[in-house]
Amino acid sequence: MKRRVAILISGRGSNMVALIEAARPADFPAEIVLVISNRADAPGLEKAKASGIPTVVIESSSFGKDRAGFEAVLQSTLEQHGIELICLGGFMRLFTAEFAKRWYGRMLNIHPSLLPSFPGLDPHGQALRAGVKISGATVHFVIPETDAGPVVMQGAVPVSDHDTVETLSERILEVEHRIYPDALRLLASGKIRLEGEICKIEETAGSGNFLISPAAT
Ligand code: GAR
């Protein structure tokens, strides 16, 4: 039985599209059954519709600071659709600790840095200002703290002296689209177990190489 997944978005939804595409094959262990946006103007909504995935808008702005009120509607929507797993894809709304705890181990997020480095806003700018030579993306379980929680998968990219926020985010986005479907596959097929705050994964092959940046000539 495929696990029933909802993707939560606020914007363009490119990770959402990557997950929808990856989940199409019959042997993928999860099915994207619903896309929820907290903004009616999220461009990702049209992309979800074009892919034939039902969408729901729950405008968070109308709840103001009432996070619990927003989450009550969200929770009942998730229940109505029998959702078992949540993937956040650029969902720019903080959860209450209660909601994060309720979905602990069943809710993934992706962030464009190698966490725990550069959480929060402008991670690409943070990486450039820190002068790191390698950055990347992280899929992690959601906990009450923002952009933190057990790391499921990471992908690294080189950072060059010529990079701008735009070029770096483009490179990282490519690795995001690769690791998010892989992480969901592992979670949905029961290959992930949490040992305290550490995520352990069964049956993974080592990637078998290094990423060294810059390459010495
Ligand atoms: C992605 O780069 C994602 O990693 C980031 O928002 C972007 C959403 O793009 N998420 C965060 O920064 C979470 N703190 P998308 O809507 O095209 O998937």
PDB file of C-alpha atoms and ligand atoms in Angstrom:
ATOM      1  CA  MET A   1       0.000   0.000   0.000  1.00  0.00           C
ATOM      2  CA  LYS A   2       1.388   3.378  -0.993  1.00  0.00           C
ATOM      3  CA  ARG A   3       1.716   5.909   1.797  1.00  0.00           C
ATOM      4  CA  ARG A   4      -0.567   8.913   1.356  1.00  0.00           C
ATOM      5  CA  VAL A   5       1.407  12.154   1.171  1.00  0.00           C
ATOM      6  CA  ALA A   6       0.439  15.837   1.281  1.00  0.00           C
ATOM      7  CA  ILE A   7       2.860  18.492   0.072  1.00  0.00           C
ATOM      8  CA  LEU A   8       2.625  21.912   1.732  1.00  0.00           C
ATOM      9  CA  ILE A   9       3.771  24.891  -0.304  1.00  0.00           C
ATOM     10  CA  SER A  10       3.799  28.690  -0.193  1.00  0.00           C
ATOM     11  CA  GLY A  11       5.447  29.548  -3.514  1.00  0.00           C
ATOM     12  CA  ARG A  12       6.716  28.252  -6.822  1.00  0.00           C
ATOM     13  CA  GLY A  13       6.622  24.563  -5.893  1.00  0.00           C
ATOM     14  CA  SER A  14       9.603  23.193  -7.805  1.00  0.00           C
ATOM     15  CA  ASN A  15      10.315  20.625  -5.084  1.00  0.00           C
ATOM     16  CA  MET A  16       6.625  19.742  -5.168  1.00  0.00           C
ATOM     17  CA  VAL A  17       6.897  19.060  -8.918  1.00  0.00           C
ATOM     18  CA  ALA A  18      10.008  16.908  -8.356  1.00  0.00           C
ATOM     19  CA  LEU A  19       8.129  14.857  -5.756  1.00  0.00           C
ATOM     20  CA  ILE A  20       5.025  14.513  -7.939  1.00  0.00           C
ATOM     21  CA  GLU A  21       7.107  13.349 -10.909  1.00  0.00           C
ATOM     22  CA  ALA A  22       9.153  10.918  -8.820  1.00  0.00           C
ATOM     23  CA  ALA A  23       6.030   9.417  -7.278  1.00  0.00           C
ATOM     24  CA  ARG A  24       4.393   8.575 -10.634  1.00  0.00           C
ATOM     25  CA  PRO A  25       5.940   5.116 -11.191  1.00  0.00           C
ATOM     26  CA  ALA A  26       3.843   2.242  -9.867  1.00  0.00           C
ATOM     27  CA  ASP A  27       6.683   0.983  -7.667  1.00  0.00           C
ATOM     28  CA  PHE A  28       7.203   4.278  -5.794  1.00  0.00           C
ATOM     29  CA  PRO A  29       6.101   3.619  -2.194  1.00  0.00           C
ATOM     30  CA  ALA A  30       4.228   6.917  -1.756  1.00  0.00           C
ATOM     31  CA  GLU A  31       1.405   8.674  -3.538  1.00  0.00           C
ATOM     32  CA  ILE A  32       1.039  12.461  -3.627  1.00  0.00           C
ATOM     33  CA  VAL A  33      -2.666  12.823  -2.945  1.00  0.00           C
ATOM     34  CA  LEU A  34      -2.928  16.486  -1.987  1.00  0.00           C
ATOM     35  CA  VAL A  35      -1.162  19.835  -2.273  1.00  0.00           C
ATOM     36  CA  ILE A  36      -1.976  22.455   0.336  1.00  0.00           C
ATOM     37  CA  SER A  37      -0.942  26.083   0.031  1.00  0.00           C
ATOM     38  CA  ASN A  38      -1.193  28.738   2.701  1.00  0.00           C
ATOM     39  CA  ARG A  39      -1.305  31.362  -0.067  1.00  0.00           C
ATOM     40  CA  ALA A  40      -3.936  31.573  -2.788  1.00  0.00           C
ATOM     41  CA  ASP A  41      -1.398  33.171  -5.152  1.00  0.00           C
ATOM     42  CA  ALA A  42       1.276  30.448  -4.870  1.00  0.00           C
ATOM     43  CA  PRO A  43       2.410  29.670  -8.451  1.00  0.00           C
ATOM     44  CA  GLY A  44       2.842  26.031  -7.430  1.00  0.00           C
ATOM     45  CA  LEU A  45      -0.931  25.600  -7.204  1.00  0.00           C
ATOM     46  CA  GLU A  46      -1.328  25.794 -10.991  1.00  0.00           C
ATOM     47  CA  LYS A  47       1.506  23.304 -11.448  1.00  0.00           C
ATOM     48  CA  ALA A  48      -0.175  20.871  -9.044  1.00  0.00           C
ATOM     49  CA  LYS A  49      -3.479  21.216 -10.884  1.00  0.00           C
ATOM     50  CA  ALA A  50      -1.727  20.662 -14.221  1.00  0.00           C
ATOM     51  CA  SER A  51      -0.350  17.429 -12.762  1.00  0.00           C
ATOM     52  CA  GLY A  52      -3.838  16.363 -11.750  1.00  0.00           C
ATOM     53  CA  ILE A  53      -3.206  16.617  -8.007  1.00  0.00           C
ATOM     54  CA  PRO A  54      -6.059  18.034  -5.888  1.00  0.00           C
ATOM     55  CA  THR A  55      -5.233  21.334  -4.191  1.00  0.00           C
ATOM     56  CA  VAL A  56      -6.530  23.097  -1.113  1.00  0.00           C
ATOM     57  CA  VAL A  57      -5.809  26.687  -0.078  1.00  0.00           C
ATOM     58  CA  ILE A  58      -5.853  27.545   3.613  1.00  0.00           C
ATOM     59  CA  GLU A  59      -4.986  31.244   3.695  1.00  0.00           C
ATOM     60  CA  SER A  60      -2.766  31.675   6.732  1.00  0.00           C
ATOM     61  CA  SER A  61      -2.954  35.467   6.553  1.00  0.00           C
ATOM     62  CA  SER A  62      -6.602  35.362   7.570  1.00  0.00           C
ATOM     63  CA  PHE A  63      -5.560  33.682  10.838  1.00  0.00           C
ATOM     64  CA  GLY A  64      -3.044  36.421  11.707  1.00  0.00           C
ATOM     65  CA  LYS A  65      -1.029  35.271  14.695  1.00  0.00           C
ATOM     66  CA  ASP A  66      -3.465  32.483  15.511  1.00  0.00           C
ATOM     67  CA  ARG A  67      -1.194  29.610  14.518  1.00  0.00           C
ATOM     68  CA  ALA A  68      -3.265  27.041  16.399  1.00  0.00           C
ATOM     69  CA  GLY A  69      -6.414  28.158  14.533  1.00  0.00           C
ATOM     70  CA  PHE A  70      -4.667  27.726  11.176  1.00  0.00           C
ATOM     71  CA  GLU A  71      -3.324  24.346  12.217  1.00  0.00           C
ATOM     72  CA  ALA A  72      -6.753  23.116  13.366  1.00  0.00           C
ATOM     73  CA  VAL A  73      -8.042  23.639   9.811  1.00  0.00           C
ATOM     74  CA  LEU A  74      -4.872  22.130   8.373  1.00  0.00           C
ATOM     75  CA  GLN A  75      -5.120  19.075  10.622  1.00  0.00           C
ATOM     76  CA  SER A  76      -8.746  18.423   9.737  1.00  0.00           C
ATOM     77  CA  THR A  77      -7.924  18.765   6.009  1.00  0.00           C
ATOM     78  CA  LEU A  78      -5.088  16.260   6.416  1.00  0.00           C
ATOM     79  CA  GLU A  79      -7.406  13.867   8.250  1.00  0.00           C
ATOM     80  CA  GLN A  80     -10.159  14.200   5.648  1.00  0.00           C
ATOM     81  CA  HIS A  81      -7.688  13.072   3.003  1.00  0.00           C
ATOM     82  CA  GLY A  82      -6.190  10.283   5.094  1.00  0.00           C
ATOM     83  CA  ILE A  83      -2.716  11.833   4.953  1.00  0.00           C
ATOM     84  CA  GLU A  84       0.062   9.753   6.526  1.00  0.00           C
ATOM     85  CA  LEU A  85       3.150  11.773   5.595  1.00  0.00           C
ATOM     86  CA  ILE A  86       3.784  15.485   4.982  1.00  0.00           C
ATOM     87  CA  CYS A  87       6.486  17.031   2.795  1.00  0.00           C
ATOM     88  CA  LEU A  88       7.109  20.746   3.218  1.00  0.00           C
ATOM     89  CA  GLY A  89       8.276  22.327  -0.020  1.00  0.00           C
ATOM     90  CA  GLY A  90       9.084  25.969   0.566  1.00  0.00           C
ATOM     91  CA  PHE A  91       6.274  26.204   3.125  1.00  0.00           C
ATOM     92  CA  MET A  92       6.973  29.539   4.761  1.00  0.00           C
ATOM     93  CA  ARG A  93       4.862  29.325   7.879  1.00  0.00           C
ATOM     94  CA  LEU A  94       6.123  28.308  11.302  1.00  0.00           C
ATOM     95  CA  PHE A  95       4.306  25.555  13.192  1.00  0.00           C
ATOM     96  CA  THR A  96       3.420  25.437  16.846  1.00  0.00           C
ATOM     97  CA  ALA A  97       5.424  22.945  18.896  1.00  0.00           C
ATOM     98  CA  GLU A  98       2.225  20.908  19.298  1.00  0.00           C
ATOM     99  CA  PHE A  99       1.740  20.473  15.565  1.00  0.00           C
ATOM    100  CA  ALA A 100       5.419  19.664  14.967  1.00  0.00           C
ATOM    101  CA  LYS A 101       5.337  17.062  17.761  1.00  0.00           C
ATOM    102  CA  ARG A 102       2.101  15.523  16.519  1.00  0.00           C
ATOM    103  CA  TRP A 103       3.692  14.890  13.109  1.00  0.00           C
ATOM    104  CA  TYR A 104       7.184  14.075  14.371  1.00  0.00           C
ATOM    105  CA  GLY A 105       8.759  11.341  12.260  1.00  0.00           C
ATOM    106  CA  ARG A 106       6.090  11.796   9.584  1.00  0.00           C
ATOM    107  CA  MET A 107       6.856  15.331   8.354  1.00  0.00           C
ATOM    108  CA  LEU A 108       9.871  16.186   6.180  1.00  0.00           C
ATOM    109  CA  ASN A 109      11.296  19.573   5.197  1.00  0.00           C
ATOM    110  CA  ILE A 110      13.974  20.576   2.720  1.00  0.00           C
ATOM    111  CA  HIS A 111      16.344  23.454   3.330  1.00  0.00           C
ATOM    112  CA  PRO A 112      18.975  24.810   0.902  1.00  0.00           C
ATOM    113  CA  SER A 113      22.062  24.467   3.084  1.00  0.00           C
ATOM    114  CA  LEU A 114      24.035  21.724   4.773  1.00  0.00           C
ATOM    115  CA  LEU A 115      22.282  21.942   8.138  1.00  0.00           C
ATOM    116  CA  PRO A 116      23.075  22.709  10.901  1.00  0.00           C
ATOM    117  CA  SER A 117      24.873  25.458   8.954  1.00  0.00           C
ATOM    118  CA  PHE A 118      22.828  28.408   7.741  1.00  0.00           C
ATOM    119  CA  PRO A 119      19.274  27.779   8.941  1.00  0.00           C
ATOM    120  CA  GLY A 120      16.591  30.429   8.515  1.00  0.00           C
ATOM    121  CA  LEU A 121      16.376  33.153   5.929  1.00  0.00           C
ATOM    122  CA  ASP A 122      18.813  33.751   3.066  1.00  0.00           C
ATOM    123  CA  PRO A 123      20.811  30.516   3.472  1.00  0.00           C
ATOM    124  CA  HIS A 124      22.572  31.056   0.135  1.00  0.00           C
ATOM    125  CA  GLY A 125      23.667  34.551   1.138  1.00  0.00           C
ATOM    126  CA  GLN A 126      24.767  33.208   4.521  1.00  0.00           C
ATOM    127  CA  ALA A 127      26.906  30.553   2.794  1.00  0.00           C
ATOM    128  CA  LEU A 128      28.482  33.114   0.451  1.00  0.00           C
ATOM    129  CA  ARG A 129      29.214  35.520   3.292  1.00  0.00           C
ATOM    130  CA  ALA A 130      30.802  32.706   5.321  1.00  0.00           C
ATOM    131  CA  GLY A 131      33.019  31.843   2.335  1.00  0.00           C
ATOM    132  CA  VAL A 132      32.320  28.112   2.475  1.00  0.00           C
ATOM    133  CA  LYS A 133      33.590  26.104  -0.474  1.00  0.00           C
ATOM    134  CA  ILE A 134      30.879  23.465  -0.328  1.00  0.00           C
ATOM    135  CA  SER A 135      27.204  23.953   0.398  1.00  0.00           C
ATOM    136  CA  GLY A 136      24.114  21.962  -0.441  1.00  0.00           C
ATOM    137  CA  ALA A 137      20.687  20.901   0.686  1.00  0.00           C
ATOM    138  CA  THR A 138      19.263  18.943   3.593  1.00  0.00           C
ATOM    139  CA  VAL A 139      16.111  16.871   3.991  1.00  0.00           C
ATOM    140  CA  HIS A 140      15.235  16.595   7.668  1.00  0.00           C
ATOM    141  CA  PHE A 141      12.420  15.667  10.011  1.00  0.00           C
ATOM    142  CA  VAL A 142      10.545  18.689  11.304  1.00  0.00           C
ATOM    143  CA  ILE A 143      10.855  19.606  14.965  1.00  0.00           C
ATOM    144  CA  PRO A 144       9.591  22.741  16.722  1.00  0.00           C
ATOM    145  CA  GLU A 145      12.822  24.642  15.964  1.00  0.00           C
ATOM    146  CA  THR A 146      13.057  26.113  12.463  1.00  0.00           C
ATOM    147  CA  ASP A 147      15.285  24.316   9.921  1.00  0.00           C
ATOM    148  CA  ALA A 148      16.443  21.786  12.491  1.00  0.00           C
ATOM    149  CA  GLY A 149      15.682  18.152  13.255  1.00  0.00           C
ATOM    150  CA  PRO A 150      17.116  14.741  12.410  1.00  0.00           C
ATOM    151  CA  VAL A 151      18.896  14.828   9.053  1.00  0.00           C
ATOM    152  CA  VAL A 152      17.593  12.263   6.575  1.00  0.00           C
ATOM    153  CA  MET A 153      19.663  13.101   3.501  1.00  0.00           C
ATOM    154  CA  GLN A 154      22.050  15.751   2.264  1.00  0.00           C
ATOM    155  CA  GLY A 155      23.451  16.647  -1.119  1.00  0.00           C
ATOM    156  CA  ALA A 156      26.512  18.832  -1.570  1.00  0.00           C
ATOM    157  CA  VAL A 157      27.566  21.221  -4.304  1.00  0.00           C
ATOM    158  CA  PRO A 158      30.748  23.232  -4.800  1.00  0.00           C
ATOM    159  CA  VAL A 159      30.658  26.975  -4.169  1.00  0.00           C
ATOM    160  CA  SER A 160      32.811  29.076  -6.484  1.00  0.00           C
ATOM    161  CA  ASP A 161      34.304  32.521  -5.991  1.00  0.00           C
ATOM    162  CA  HIS A 162      32.088  33.770  -8.783  1.00  0.00           C
ATOM    163  CA  ASP A 163      28.844  32.533  -7.294  1.00  0.00           C
ATOM    164  CA  THR A 164      25.971  34.855  -6.566  1.00  0.00           C
ATOM    165  CA  VAL A 165      22.870  34.017  -4.578  1.00  0.00           C
ATOM    166  CA  GLU A 166      21.185  33.279  -7.922  1.00  0.00           C
ATOM    167  CA  THR A 167      23.816  30.901  -9.320  1.00  0.00           C
ATOM    168  CA  LEU A 168      24.281  29.106  -6.007  1.00  0.00           C
ATOM    169  CA  SER A 169      20.560  28.671  -5.413  1.00  0.00           C
ATOM    170  CA  GLU A 170      20.144  27.295  -8.932  1.00  0.00           C
ATOM    171  CA  ARG A 171      22.886  24.709  -8.335  1.00  0.00           C
ATOM    172  CA  ILE A 172      21.507  23.749  -4.948  1.00  0.00           C
ATOM    173  CA  LEU A 173      17.964  23.497  -6.296  1.00  0.00           C
ATOM    174  CA  GLU A 174      19.132  20.769  -8.673  1.00  0.00           C
ATOM    175  CA  VAL A 175      20.421  18.701  -5.774  1.00  0.00           C
ATOM    176  CA  GLU A 176      17.217  19.430  -3.806  1.00  0.00           C
ATOM    177  CA  HIS A 177      15.158  17.907  -6.593  1.00  0.00           C
ATOM    178  CA  ARG A 178      17.313  14.820  -6.468  1.00  0.00           C
ATOM    179  CA  ILE A 179      17.450  14.160  -2.733  1.00  0.00           C
ATOM    180  CA  TYR A 180      13.873  15.013  -1.746  1.00  0.00           C
ATOM    181  CA  PRO A 181      12.266  12.178  -3.745  1.00  0.00           C
ATOM    182  CA  ASP A 182      14.973   9.788  -2.519  1.00  0.00           C
ATOM    183  CA  ALA A 183      14.363  10.763   1.099  1.00  0.00           C
ATOM    184  CA  LEU A 184      10.606  10.337   0.697  1.00  0.00           C
ATOM    185  CA  ARG A 185      11.148   6.929  -0.876  1.00  0.00           C
ATOM    186  CA  LEU A 186      13.210   5.834   2.125  1.00  0.00           C
ATOM    187  CA  LEU A 187      10.667   7.144   4.629  1.00  0.00           C
ATOM    188  CA  ALA A 188       7.653   5.691   2.814  1.00  0.00           C
ATOM    189  CA  SER A 189       9.277   2.285   2.471  1.00  0.00           C
ATOM    190  CA  GLY A 190      10.022   2.098   6.193  1.00  0.00           C
ATOM    191  CA  LYS A 191      13.796   2.177   5.794  1.00  0.00           C
ATOM    192  CA  ILE A 192      14.339   5.055   8.203  1.00  0.00           C
ATOM    193  CA  ARG A 193      14.515   4.705  11.948  1.00  0.00           C
ATOM    194  CA  LEU A 194      15.047   7.400  14.528  1.00  0.00           C
ATOM    195  CA  GLU A 195      17.521   6.716  17.318  1.00  0.00           C
ATOM    196  CA  GLY A 196      17.041   9.673  19.609  1.00  0.00           C
ATOM    197  CA  GLU A 197      17.819  12.684  17.493  1.00  0.00           C
ATOM    198  CA  ILE A 198      19.716  10.709  14.891  1.00  0.00           C
ATOM    199  CA  CYS A 199      18.179   9.325  11.755  1.00  0.00           C
ATOM    200  CA  LYS A 200      19.517   5.917  10.687  1.00  0.00           C
ATOM    201  CA  ILE A 201      18.867   4.463   7.284  1.00  0.00           C
ATOM    202  CA  GLU A 202      18.810   0.797   6.327  1.00  0.00           C
ATOM    203  CA  GLU A 203      20.295  -0.555   3.165  1.00  0.00           C
ATOM    204  CA  THR A 204      21.941   2.539   1.783  1.00  0.00           C
ATOM    205  CA  ALA A 205      24.884   2.306  -0.506  1.00  0.00           C
ATOM    206  CA  GLY A 206      27.748   4.647   0.310  1.00  0.00           C
ATOM    207  CA  SER A 207      28.028   7.301  -2.363  1.00  0.00           C
ATOM    208  CA  GLY A 208      31.603   6.137  -2.654  1.00  0.00           C
ATOM    209  CA  ASN A 209      33.342   9.380  -3.523  1.00  0.00           C
ATOM    210  CA  PHE A 210      34.316  12.749  -2.186  1.00  0.00           C
ATOM    211  CA  LEU A 211      33.263  16.201  -3.141  1.00  0.00           C
ATOM    212  CA  ILE A 212      36.294  18.440  -2.805  1.00  0.00           C
ATOM    213  CA  SER A 213      35.979  22.106  -3.636  1.00  0.00           C
ATOM    214  CA  PRO A 214      37.900  23.879  -5.047  1.00  0.00           C
ATOM    215  CA  ALA A 215      39.641  21.109  -6.963  1.00  0.00           C
ATOM    216  CA  ALA A 216      43.407  21.683  -6.767  1.00  0.00           C
ATOM    217  CA  THR A 217      45.044  21.801 -10.160  1.00  0.00           C
TER     218      THR A 217
HETATM  219  C1  GAR B   1      13.610  25.655  -1.742  1.00  0.00           C
HETATM  220  O1  GAR B   1      14.896  26.066  -2.105  1.00  0.00           O
HETATM  221  C2  GAR B   1      13.610  25.115  -0.334  1.00  0.00           C
HETATM  222  O2  GAR B   1      14.779  24.422  -0.014  1.00  0.00           O
HETATM  223  C3  GAR B   1      13.475  26.377   0.473  1.00  0.00           C
HETATM  224  O3  GAR B   1      12.534  27.135  -0.237  1.00  0.00           O
HETATM  225  C4  GAR B   1      12.665  26.847  -1.621  1.00  0.00           C
HETATM  226  C5  GAR B   1      11.303  26.537  -2.163  1.00  0.00           C
HETATM  227  O4  GAR B   1      11.371  26.364  -3.560  1.00  0.00           O
HETATM  228  N1  GAR B   1      13.045  26.120   1.820  1.00  0.00           N
HETATM  229  C6  GAR B   1      13.500  26.786   2.880  1.00  0.00           C
HETATM  230  O5  GAR B   1      14.271  27.725   2.807  1.00  0.00           O
HETATM  231  C7  GAR B   1      12.994  26.276   4.220  1.00  0.00           C
HETATM  232  N2  GAR B   1      13.562  27.007   5.282  1.00  0.00           N
HETATM  233  P1  GAR B   1      10.248  25.564  -4.322  1.00  0.00           P
HETATM  234  O6  GAR B   1       8.913  26.224  -3.930  1.00  0.00           O
HETATM  235  O7  GAR B   1      10.566  25.793  -5.773  1.00  0.00           O
HETATM  236  O8  GAR B   1      10.309  24.126  -3.921  1.00  0.00           O
END
